[in-house]
Amino acid sequence: ESALLLHDFDARFVVNVHSGGYCIDRSLFEESGGFDEGLRCWEITDALTRFSLDAKQVAVLDEVLSRKFEDAGAGQFDDYKNDLDQRRAFCDRLMRYIPRIPDESRAPYYREIEALCVKLWRGFAIRDLLAVQRRAAALPGARDRFTLPAKVRATILLAGIFVRAGTPPKS
């Protein structure tokens, strides 16, 4: 067996990895905070992000050791993936991790935050949308990686004129 040793964070080995697809040292698990029991969705991606950021080294085997069988609608993810509070909690955590994630691995994390912004826009949660957008836009790499649909950007621009969401935008 051979393994690919990673010395830097790589989102390809973190995002959308199923729970049986990794093995982790118990001390790293505990030091990194384990699973966030408040997350009913995305808890594996959240934990793997922290584990990978905190690990000194990550090894990826070149053979398949497990397979994932999905039964649509039968999992906890399907029960919570549309829960706005769950998505908000997950994205809040992602925004804390992004400064530690290498630029080339940030795109999937920004896509999750973009999805939250669209959900907030669809739900007319304009103050929350403004707050999330401002926070995300201030993160490293946001200029190149954080892109919202034109209709959401237009709403943010107009709402920014009429609604105060905490601090005024930086000029």
Rosetta silent file (secondary structure, phi, psi, omega in degrees, C-alpha in Angstrom):
SEQUENCE: ESALLLHDFDARFVVNVHSGGYCIDRSLFEESGGFDEGLRCWEITDALTRFSLDAKQVAVLDEVLSRKFEDAGAGQFDDYKNDLDQRRAFCDRLMRYIPRIPDESRAPYYREIEALCVKLWRGFAIRDLLAVQRRAAALPGARDRFTLPAKVRATILLAGIFVRAGTPPKS
SCORE:     score description
SCORE:     0.000 S_00000001
   1 L     0.000  138.180  174.456    0.000    0.000    0.000 S_00000001
   2 L  -120.514  155.562 -178.046    1.202    3.465   -0.735 S_00000001
   3 E  -131.087  145.874  173.003   -0.081    6.708    0.658 S_00000001
   4 E   -90.731  119.093  178.964   -0.038   10.273   -0.537 S_00000001
   5 E   -92.950  125.922  178.697    1.270   12.427    2.286 S_00000001
   6 E  -104.880  130.409  178.021   -0.186   15.915    2.419 S_00000001
   7 L  -104.297  -11.285  178.046    1.698   18.599    4.242 S_00000001
   8 L  -124.341  157.375  178.112   -0.793   21.343    3.443 S_00000001
   9 L   -61.676  138.563  177.120   -4.549   21.535    3.775 S_00000001
  10 L  -140.641  112.378 -175.551   -6.458   20.256    0.713 S_00000001
  11 H   -60.984  -24.075  179.875  -10.249   20.662    0.595 S_00000001
  12 H   -60.947  -23.560 -178.849  -10.594   17.724   -1.830 S_00000001
  13 H  -104.976   18.027 -179.146   -9.897   15.416    1.104 S_00000001
  14 L  -128.015  -51.706 -174.036  -12.255   17.212    3.488 S_00000001
  15 L   -76.754  130.436  178.577  -15.448   18.343    1.740 S_00000001
  16 L    65.753   28.500  173.217  -18.059   15.617    1.098 S_00000001
  17 L   -89.982  132.044 -178.066  -16.053   12.837    2.745 S_00000001
  18 L   -81.765  164.871 -170.780  -18.361   10.348    4.449 S_00000001
  19 L   -63.223  -23.022  177.990  -17.976    9.325    8.074 S_00000001
  20 L   -93.526    6.272 -173.876  -16.394    5.960    7.240 S_00000001
  21 L   -96.962   12.600 -179.597  -13.883    7.510    4.864 S_00000001
  22 L  -151.639  161.514  177.048  -11.237    8.615    7.337 S_00000001
  23 L  -134.219  137.973 -175.044   -9.309    7.522   10.387 S_00000001
  24 L  -139.386  143.886  177.002   -7.994    9.955   12.992 S_00000001
  25 L   -65.614  136.408 -176.672   -5.805    9.766   16.053 S_00000001
  26 H   -57.952  -39.907 -178.020   -7.874   10.115   19.231 S_00000001
  27 H   -64.993  -39.118  176.821   -5.672   12.871   20.659 S_00000001
  28 H   -65.699  -41.221  177.850   -6.124   14.986   17.494 S_00000001
  29 H   -56.131  -49.133 -177.801   -9.871   14.301   17.616 S_00000001
  30 H   -70.325  -42.990 -179.335  -10.068   15.540   21.200 S_00000001
  31 H   -64.631  -31.667 -178.574   -7.662   18.481   20.757 S_00000001
  32 L   -85.966   -5.440  176.032   -9.617   19.669   17.694 S_00000001
  33 L    97.375    5.668  177.105  -12.925   19.539   19.541 S_00000001
  34 L    58.885 -149.438  178.476  -14.438   16.387   18.021 S_00000001
  35 L   -89.222  142.910  174.807  -17.823   16.703   16.395 S_00000001
  36 L   -80.605  108.070 -176.474  -20.002   19.729   17.020 S_00000001
  37 L   -69.333  -13.433  176.528  -23.095   18.108   18.498 S_00000001
  38 L   -77.920  -21.015  178.538  -25.123   21.212   17.694 S_00000001
  39 L   -86.860  125.725  176.614  -24.707   20.598   13.960 S_00000001
  40 L  -100.410   -6.536 -177.353  -27.170   18.089   12.539 S_00000001
  41 L  -141.143  144.249  175.454  -25.845   18.690    9.052 S_00000001
  42 L    66.103   12.278 -178.610  -22.301   19.216    7.792 S_00000001
  43 H   -66.142  -29.255  179.143  -20.840   18.069   11.122 S_00000001
  44 H   -72.765  -46.058  177.604  -18.393   15.769    9.318 S_00000001
  45 H   -61.403  -41.370  177.746  -17.116   18.501    6.977 S_00000001
  46 H   -58.920  -50.447 -177.854  -16.832   20.831    9.967 S_00000001
  47 H   -66.025  -45.505 -179.652  -14.850   18.285   11.980 S_00000001
  48 H   -62.522  -33.496  176.351  -12.634   17.184    9.069 S_00000001
  49 H   -61.975  -49.100  179.579  -11.808   20.803    8.334 S_00000001
  50 H   -63.618  -44.653 -179.613  -10.596   21.304   11.899 S_00000001
  51 H   -58.883  -45.948 -177.630   -8.788   17.943   11.971 S_00000001
  52 H   -67.956  -35.837  177.957   -6.993   18.701    8.705 S_00000001
  53 H   -70.488  -33.238 -176.541   -6.062   22.222    9.787 S_00000001
  54 H   -88.548  -20.138 -177.652   -4.735   20.984   13.127 S_00000001
  55 L   -71.162  145.445  175.422   -2.945   17.840   11.858 S_00000001
  56 L   -77.292  -27.682 -177.280    0.763   17.973   11.244 S_00000001
  57 L  -155.714  144.747  176.907    0.359   15.543    8.366 S_00000001
  58 E  -125.830  134.167  177.417   -2.483   13.883    6.453 S_00000001
  59 E  -114.136  137.133  177.680   -2.106   10.652    4.504 S_00000001
  60 E  -118.925  120.474  179.667   -4.451    9.600    1.718 S_00000001
  61 E   -75.981  152.074 -178.668   -4.399    5.949    0.699 S_00000001
  62 L   -95.038   14.328  175.707   -4.518    5.073   -2.977 S_00000001
  63 L  -128.929  154.727 -178.992   -7.012    2.252   -2.546 S_00000001
  64 L   -80.591  123.308  178.940  -10.699    2.187   -1.693 S_00000001
  65 L  -109.824  -15.909  178.223  -11.304    0.931    1.838 S_00000001
  66 L  -150.675  156.877  176.037  -14.961    1.885    2.205 S_00000001
  67 L  -129.667  150.476 -178.582  -17.914    2.766    0.045 S_00000001
  68 L  -108.055  130.105  174.743  -20.877    4.946    0.853 S_00000001
  69 L  -108.831  123.626 -179.572  -24.412    3.860    0.075 S_00000001
  70 L  -106.878  129.087  174.376  -26.943    6.666   -0.015 S_00000001
  71 L  -111.701   99.239 -174.554  -30.625    6.068    0.498 S_00000001
  72 L   -48.820  128.513  176.493  -32.244    9.374   -0.516 S_00000001
  73 L    83.807   -0.958 -175.011  -34.338   10.842    2.258 S_00000001
  74 L  -103.216    2.858 -176.158  -33.226    8.322    4.862 S_00000001
  75 L  -114.454  166.245  178.648  -30.472   10.266    6.549 S_00000001
  76 H   -62.353  -34.728  179.843  -30.135   13.032    9.062 S_00000001
  77 H   -57.954  -45.117 -179.933  -28.613   15.262    6.362 S_00000001
  78 H   -63.370  -30.192  179.254  -31.836   15.141    4.362 S_00000001
  79 H   -72.791  -28.813 -172.053  -33.798   16.098    7.464 S_00000001
  80 H  -117.375   -6.879 -173.436  -31.685   19.190    8.190 S_00000001
  81 L   -62.135  -22.921  178.528  -30.087   20.375    4.922 S_00000001
  82 L  -100.537    5.178  179.200  -32.796   23.012    4.410 S_00000001
  83 L   -77.116  113.204 -175.676  -32.791   24.176    8.025 S_00000001
  84 H   -61.186  -37.503  179.614  -31.632   27.800    7.887 S_00000001
  85 H   -65.699  -37.736  177.446  -30.345   27.768   11.468 S_00000001
  86 H   -65.760  -44.613  179.677  -28.174   24.711   10.719 S_00000001
  87 H   -64.027  -40.089  178.881  -26.757   26.321    7.562 S_00000001
  88 H   -62.201  -46.059 -179.960  -26.131   29.555    9.480 S_00000001
  89 H   -62.711  -42.611  179.198  -24.285   27.733   12.274 S_00000001
  90 H   -63.686  -47.803 -178.652  -22.180   25.795    9.763 S_00000001
  91 H   -65.948  -33.285  175.559  -21.297   28.913    7.756 S_00000001
  92 H   -60.225  -42.713  178.147  -20.439   30.794   10.921 S_00000001
  93 H   -66.411  -42.465 -179.786  -17.882   28.110   11.681 S_00000001
  94 H   -59.128  -40.402 -179.138  -16.569   28.150    8.099 S_00000001
  95 H   -65.500  -24.651  175.087  -15.964   31.886    8.292 S_00000001
  96 H   -75.981  -30.469 -177.291  -13.783   31.261   11.346 S_00000001
  97 H   -83.145  -31.564 -171.700  -11.721   28.632    9.460 S_00000001
  98 H   -50.607  -41.455  178.709  -11.241   30.457    6.144 S_00000001
  99 H   -59.404  -24.830 -179.598   -8.277   32.578    7.303 S_00000001
 100 H   -91.117  -11.251 -176.775   -6.388   29.332    8.082 S_00000001
 101 L   -89.523  132.284  177.396   -7.320   27.600    4.809 S_00000001
 102 L   -58.232  146.032 -175.589   -4.949   28.014    1.843 S_00000001
 103 H   -51.410  -42.959 -176.516   -6.405   30.182   -0.923 S_00000001
 104 H   -68.506   -9.871  178.869   -6.594   27.340   -3.458 S_00000001
 105 H  -109.593    5.327 -175.131   -8.839   25.342   -1.080 S_00000001
 106 L   -81.504  -22.889 -172.278  -11.278   28.102   -0.099 S_00000001
 107 H   -51.925  -49.239 -178.558  -13.725   27.844   -3.033 S_00000001
 108 H   -64.491  -27.669  178.729  -16.016   25.105   -1.620 S_00000001
 109 H   -72.787  -42.175  176.208  -16.222   26.981    1.675 S_00000001
 110 H   -65.269  -34.120  177.454  -17.193   30.213   -0.040 S_00000001
 111 H   -61.821  -37.501  177.504  -19.832   28.299   -2.053 S_00000001
 112 H   -65.094  -40.456  179.407  -21.495   27.238    1.202 S_00000001
 113 H   -69.186  -38.147  175.508  -21.560   30.847    2.417 S_00000001
 114 H   -61.070  -42.046  178.529  -22.934   31.956   -0.956 S_00000001
 115 H   -62.234  -38.581  176.116  -25.706   29.347   -0.617 S_00000001
 116 H   -62.285  -44.998 -179.870  -26.560   30.763    2.814 S_00000001
 117 H   -59.592  -41.953  178.902  -26.765   34.276    1.340 S_00000001
 118 H   -64.751  -41.535  178.120  -29.135   33.078   -1.384 S_00000001
 119 H   -63.357  -41.355  177.534  -31.337   31.332    1.205 S_00000001
 120 H   -63.476  -41.943  178.539  -31.411   34.498    3.312 S_00000001
 121 H   -61.286  -46.268 -179.977  -32.278   36.523    0.196 S_00000001
 122 H   -63.939  -30.544 -179.866  -35.101   34.121   -0.711 S_00000001
 123 L   -90.841    8.593 -179.983  -36.418   34.338    2.846 S_00000001
 124 L    57.549   29.520  177.456  -36.327   38.161    2.834 S_00000001
 125 L   -91.237   68.544 -169.678  -33.920   38.097    5.794 S_00000001
 126 H   -66.496  -42.987  178.339  -32.195   41.231    4.521 S_00000001
 127 H   -60.258  -44.724  178.306  -30.506   42.318    7.752 S_00000001
 128 H   -63.941  -40.935  177.941  -29.027   38.839    8.176 S_00000001
 129 H   -58.517  -47.499  178.914  -28.003   38.806    4.509 S_00000001
 130 H   -60.434  -42.863 -178.581  -26.181   42.116    4.907 S_00000001
 131 H   -64.980  -45.470 -179.797  -24.401   40.905    8.047 S_00000001
 132 H   -65.787  -44.560 -178.435  -23.266   37.612    6.480 S_00000001
 133 H   -61.516  -44.499 -179.613  -22.216   39.294    3.235 S_00000001
 134 H   -64.206  -42.179  179.968  -20.159   41.946    5.034 S_00000001
 135 H   -65.396  -45.364 -178.820  -18.473   39.397    7.242 S_00000001
 136 H   -65.976  -40.295 -177.907  -17.693   37.069    4.314 S_00000001
 137 H   -64.706  -21.815 -179.786  -16.494   39.904    2.082 S_00000001
 138 L   -86.753   -4.778 -177.752  -13.899   40.841    4.702 S_00000001
 139 L   -79.453  155.557  177.750  -12.334   37.362    4.705 S_00000001
 140 L   -60.268  136.113  177.844   -9.077   36.543    2.921 S_00000001
 141 L    80.333   -0.993 -176.166   -9.600   35.608   -0.722 S_00000001
 142 H   -63.259  -36.050 -177.654  -13.201   36.827   -0.781 S_00000001
 143 H   -56.775  -38.564 -177.895  -12.590   39.225   -3.646 S_00000001
 144 H   -94.237  -26.242 -170.702  -11.755   36.311   -5.958 S_00000001
 145 H  -109.886  -20.301 -175.403  -13.763   33.476   -4.410 S_00000001
 146 L  -101.462   99.998 -178.083  -16.953   34.977   -2.912 S_00000001
 147 L  -125.863  128.027  179.927  -19.383   35.697   -5.741 S_00000001
 148 L  -107.066  153.876  175.173  -23.102   36.146   -5.333 S_00000001
 149 L   -58.206  151.257 -176.680  -25.776   36.114   -8.054 S_00000001
 150 H   -55.098  -40.836 -177.813  -26.478   39.570   -9.539 S_00000001
 151 H   -65.522  -33.762  177.950  -29.977   39.766   -8.017 S_00000001
 152 H   -73.297  -42.208  177.146  -28.563   39.137   -4.525 S_00000001
 153 H   -60.341  -41.641  179.360  -25.779   41.699   -5.050 S_00000001
 154 H   -63.265  -41.639  178.367  -28.346   44.263   -6.235 S_00000001
 155 H   -62.520  -42.917  179.490  -30.471   43.646   -3.138 S_00000001
 156 H   -61.982  -43.934  179.958  -27.418   44.060   -0.908 S_00000001
 157 H   -61.195  -49.108  179.912  -26.508   47.300   -2.641 S_00000001
 158 H   -67.356  -43.856 -178.224  -30.017   48.743   -2.311 S_00000001
 159 H   -66.035  -33.774  179.285  -30.597   47.435    1.193 S_00000001
 160 H   -60.735  -26.393  178.448  -27.245   48.815    2.309 S_00000001
 161 H   -74.723  -37.373 -172.127  -28.580   52.267    1.547 S_00000001
 162 H  -101.916  -22.948 -174.247  -31.748   51.823    3.622 S_00000001
 163 L  -117.528  133.216  174.785  -30.879   49.285    6.329 S_00000001
 164 L   -98.422  120.967  179.990  -28.183   49.557    8.924 S_00000001
 165 L  -114.488   68.988 -179.655  -26.783   46.126    9.798 S_00000001
 166 L    88.153 -116.071 -175.933  -24.342   46.929   12.571 S_00000001
 167 L   -88.521  148.415  177.565  -21.304   48.786   11.309 S_00000001
 168 L   -67.773  152.335 -179.298  -21.318   50.884    8.126 S_00000001
 169 L   -63.291  148.527  177.575  -19.532   49.377    5.132 S_00000001
 170 L   -75.083  142.358  179.465  -15.842   50.190    4.724 S_00000001
 171 L   -92.022    0.000    0.000  -15.054   52.571    1.906 S_00000001
